[in-house]
Coordinates of C-alpha atoms in Angstrom, one line a residue:
M275 CA 0.0 -0.1 0.1
D276 CA 1.4 3.1 -1.0
D277 CA 1.1 6.1 1.8
Q278 CA 1.6 8.9 -0.3
L279 CA -0.8 11.6 -0.3
P280 CA -3.1 12.7 -3.0
D281 CA -2.3 15.4 -5.2
L282 CA -4.8 17.9 -4.6
L283 CA -4.7 20.8 -6.9
P284 CA -5.6 24.3 -6.5
D285 CA -9.0 25.4 -8.1
L286 CA -7.6 29.0 -9.5
P287 CA -5.4 28.9 -12.8
G288 CA -3.2 31.5 -10.5
Q289 CA -2.9 29.4 -7.8
R290 CA -1.8 26.4 -9.7
L291 CA 1.1 28.4 -11.1
A292 CA 2.1 29.3 -7.8
R293 CA 2.2 26.0 -6.7
G294 CA 4.6 25.0 -9.8
V295 CA 6.5 27.9 -9.2
S296 CA 6.9 26.9 -5.1
R297 CA 8.1 23.3 -6.2
L298 CA 10.9 24.8 -8.6
L299 CA 12.1 27.3 -5.7
M300 CA 12.1 24.5 -3.0
T301 CA 14.6 22.6 -5.4
L302 CA 16.6 25.3 -5.7
G303 CA 17.1 25.8 -1.6
H304 CA 14.6 28.3 -1.2
A305 CA 11.5 28.7 1.5
P306 CA 8.5 30.2 -0.7
L307 CA 5.6 31.2 0.9
A308 CA 2.2 31.8 -1.0
E309 CA -0.2 34.5 -0.8
F310 CA 1.7 37.0 1.5
V311 CA 0.9 40.5 2.1
P312 CA 3.8 42.5 2.6
V313 CA 1.4 45.8 3.6
P314 CA -2.2 46.5 3.9
G315 CA -3.5 46.3 0.1
L316 CA -1.0 44.2 -1.4
R317 CA -0.9 40.5 -1.7
V318 CA 1.9 38.5 -3.7
D319 CA 1.5 35.3 -5.1
V320 CA 4.9 34.0 -4.1
I321 CA 7.5 35.5 -2.1
S322 CA 10.5 33.7 -1.4
I323 CA 13.7 33.5 0.8
T324 CA 17.0 32.3 -1.0
P325 CA 19.7 30.4 0.7
Q326 CA 21.6 33.8 0.4
G327 CA 18.8 35.5 2.1
E328 CA 17.6 37.5 -1.1
I329 CA 14.2 38.0 -1.1
W330 CA 12.1 37.3 -4.6
I331 CA 8.7 38.0 -5.4
V332 CA 6.7 36.0 -8.0
E333 CA 3.9 37.2 -9.6
C334 CA 1.6 34.6 -11.3
K335 CA -0.4 35.5 -14.4
S336 CA -2.9 33.0 -16.2
C337 CA -3.8 35.0 -19.3
R338 CA -3.3 38.5 -21.0
A339 CA -6.4 39.6 -19.3
D340 CA -4.9 39.0 -15.5
F341 CA -2.0 40.5 -16.6
T342 CA -3.8 43.8 -18.3
S343 CA -5.7 44.2 -15.3
D344 CA -3.2 44.0 -12.5
R345 CA -2.6 47.8 -11.4
K346 CA -0.5 46.8 -8.2
W347 CA 2.4 44.8 -9.3
Q348 CA 4.8 47.6 -9.3
G349 CA 4.2 48.3 -5.3
Y350 CA 5.7 44.8 -5.3
L351 CA 9.0 46.0 -6.1
E352 CA 9.8 47.9 -3.2
F353 CA 9.9 44.4 -1.2
C354 CA 12.0 42.2 -3.1
D355 CA 15.5 41.9 -4.1
R356 CA 14.3 40.2 -7.5
F357 CA 11.0 40.4 -9.0
F358 CA 9.7 37.8 -11.5
W359 CA 6.7 36.8 -13.7
A360 CA 5.4 33.3 -13.6
T361 CA 3.3 32.2 -16.7
D362 CA 2.3 29.1 -18.7
C363 CA 3.4 28.1 -21.5
D364 CA 0.9 29.9 -23.8
F365 CA 1.1 33.3 -22.3
P366 CA 2.4 35.9 -24.7
V367 CA 5.5 36.9 -22.9
E368 CA 6.1 39.9 -24.9
L369 CA 3.9 41.9 -22.8
L370 CA 5.6 41.4 -19.8
P371 CA 8.2 44.1 -18.7
D372 CA 12.0 43.0 -20.1
D373 CA 13.4 44.3 -16.6
S374 CA 11.9 41.5 -14.7
G375 CA 12.3 37.7 -14.4
L376 CA 10.5 35.1 -15.8
L377 CA 9.3 31.4 -14.7
V378 CA 7.3 29.4 -17.1
A379 CA 5.0 27.1 -14.8
D380 CA 2.5 24.6 -14.5
P381 CA 1.2 23.1 -11.5
Y382 CA 3.8 20.7 -11.4
G383 CA 6.8 22.6 -11.5
A384 CA 8.4 25.5 -13.4
E385 CA 11.7 26.5 -15.4
L386 CA 13.6 29.6 -14.7
T387 CA 13.8 31.4 -18.2
R388 CA 14.9 34.7 -17.4
M389 CA 16.9 35.9 -14.2
A390 CA 15.5 39.1 -12.8
P391 CA 18.1 41.8 -12.1
L392 CA 19.4 42.2 -8.5
S393 CA 17.9 45.2 -6.7
K394 CA 19.3 44.8 -3.1
L395 CA 16.5 45.8 -0.1
P396 CA 17.3 48.4 2.3
A397 CA 18.6 46.5 5.6
A398 CA 15.7 47.8 7.6
R399 CA 13.3 46.4 5.4
R400 CA 14.6 43.4 4.6
T401 CA 14.8 42.8 8.6
R402 CA 11.2 43.2 8.6
L403 CA 10.3 41.4 5.9
L404 CA 12.1 38.3 7.1
R405 CA 10.4 38.8 10.3
D406 CA 6.8 38.7 8.9
V407 CA 7.3 36.2 6.3
A408 CA 8.8 33.9 9.3
R409 CA 5.6 34.4 11.4
V410 CA 3.1 34.1 8.8
A411 CA 4.8 30.9 7.7
A412 CA 5.1 29.8 11.3
C413 CA 1.3 30.5 12.4
R414 CA 0.1 28.9 8.7
L415 CA 2.2 25.6 9.7
I416 CA 0.4 25.5 13.2
R417 CA -3.3 26.0 11.6
T418 CA -2.4 22.9 9.5
T419 CA -2.5 20.8 12.7
D420 CA -4.8 22.7 14.7
P421 CA -7.3 24.9 12.5
G422 CA -8.8 26.7 15.7
A423 CA -5.5 27.9 16.8
G424 CA -5.5 31.8 17.4
D425 CA -7.9 34.4 15.7
G426 CA -4.9 36.3 14.4
E427 CA -4.3 38.0 11.2
F428 CA -2.3 35.1 9.7

């Protein structure tokens, strides 16, 4: 008997891309966290801490309309060292800015096709983000075994 858990796919296309992105990032030694809120009003699809301590943000776009309707993505730039887009293989990548990274993804993995340029965060912002990511991740982990734990914002 195989003791593996069932392969539960998220319902929404962007969440499916985020799943594949997170799988790739973990193989690179990163610690990814999906649906993170760096400040009220902004929610990034994936934020990831590299083994070197860089902070990457990946914005998942499932179609042209998803990209063209997004008015917030430029606000994410001040919360990461590197910014990436994640799309599926059918997305018209010519729409995406050239000065950002690109991942091509599906629910089972992703491929890094263009590295994002490095734009180092100020030390105080990095410290706050690392603390906030750690707190959110720890609270989410506790809730996987105890859904009734706490009523906080995480």
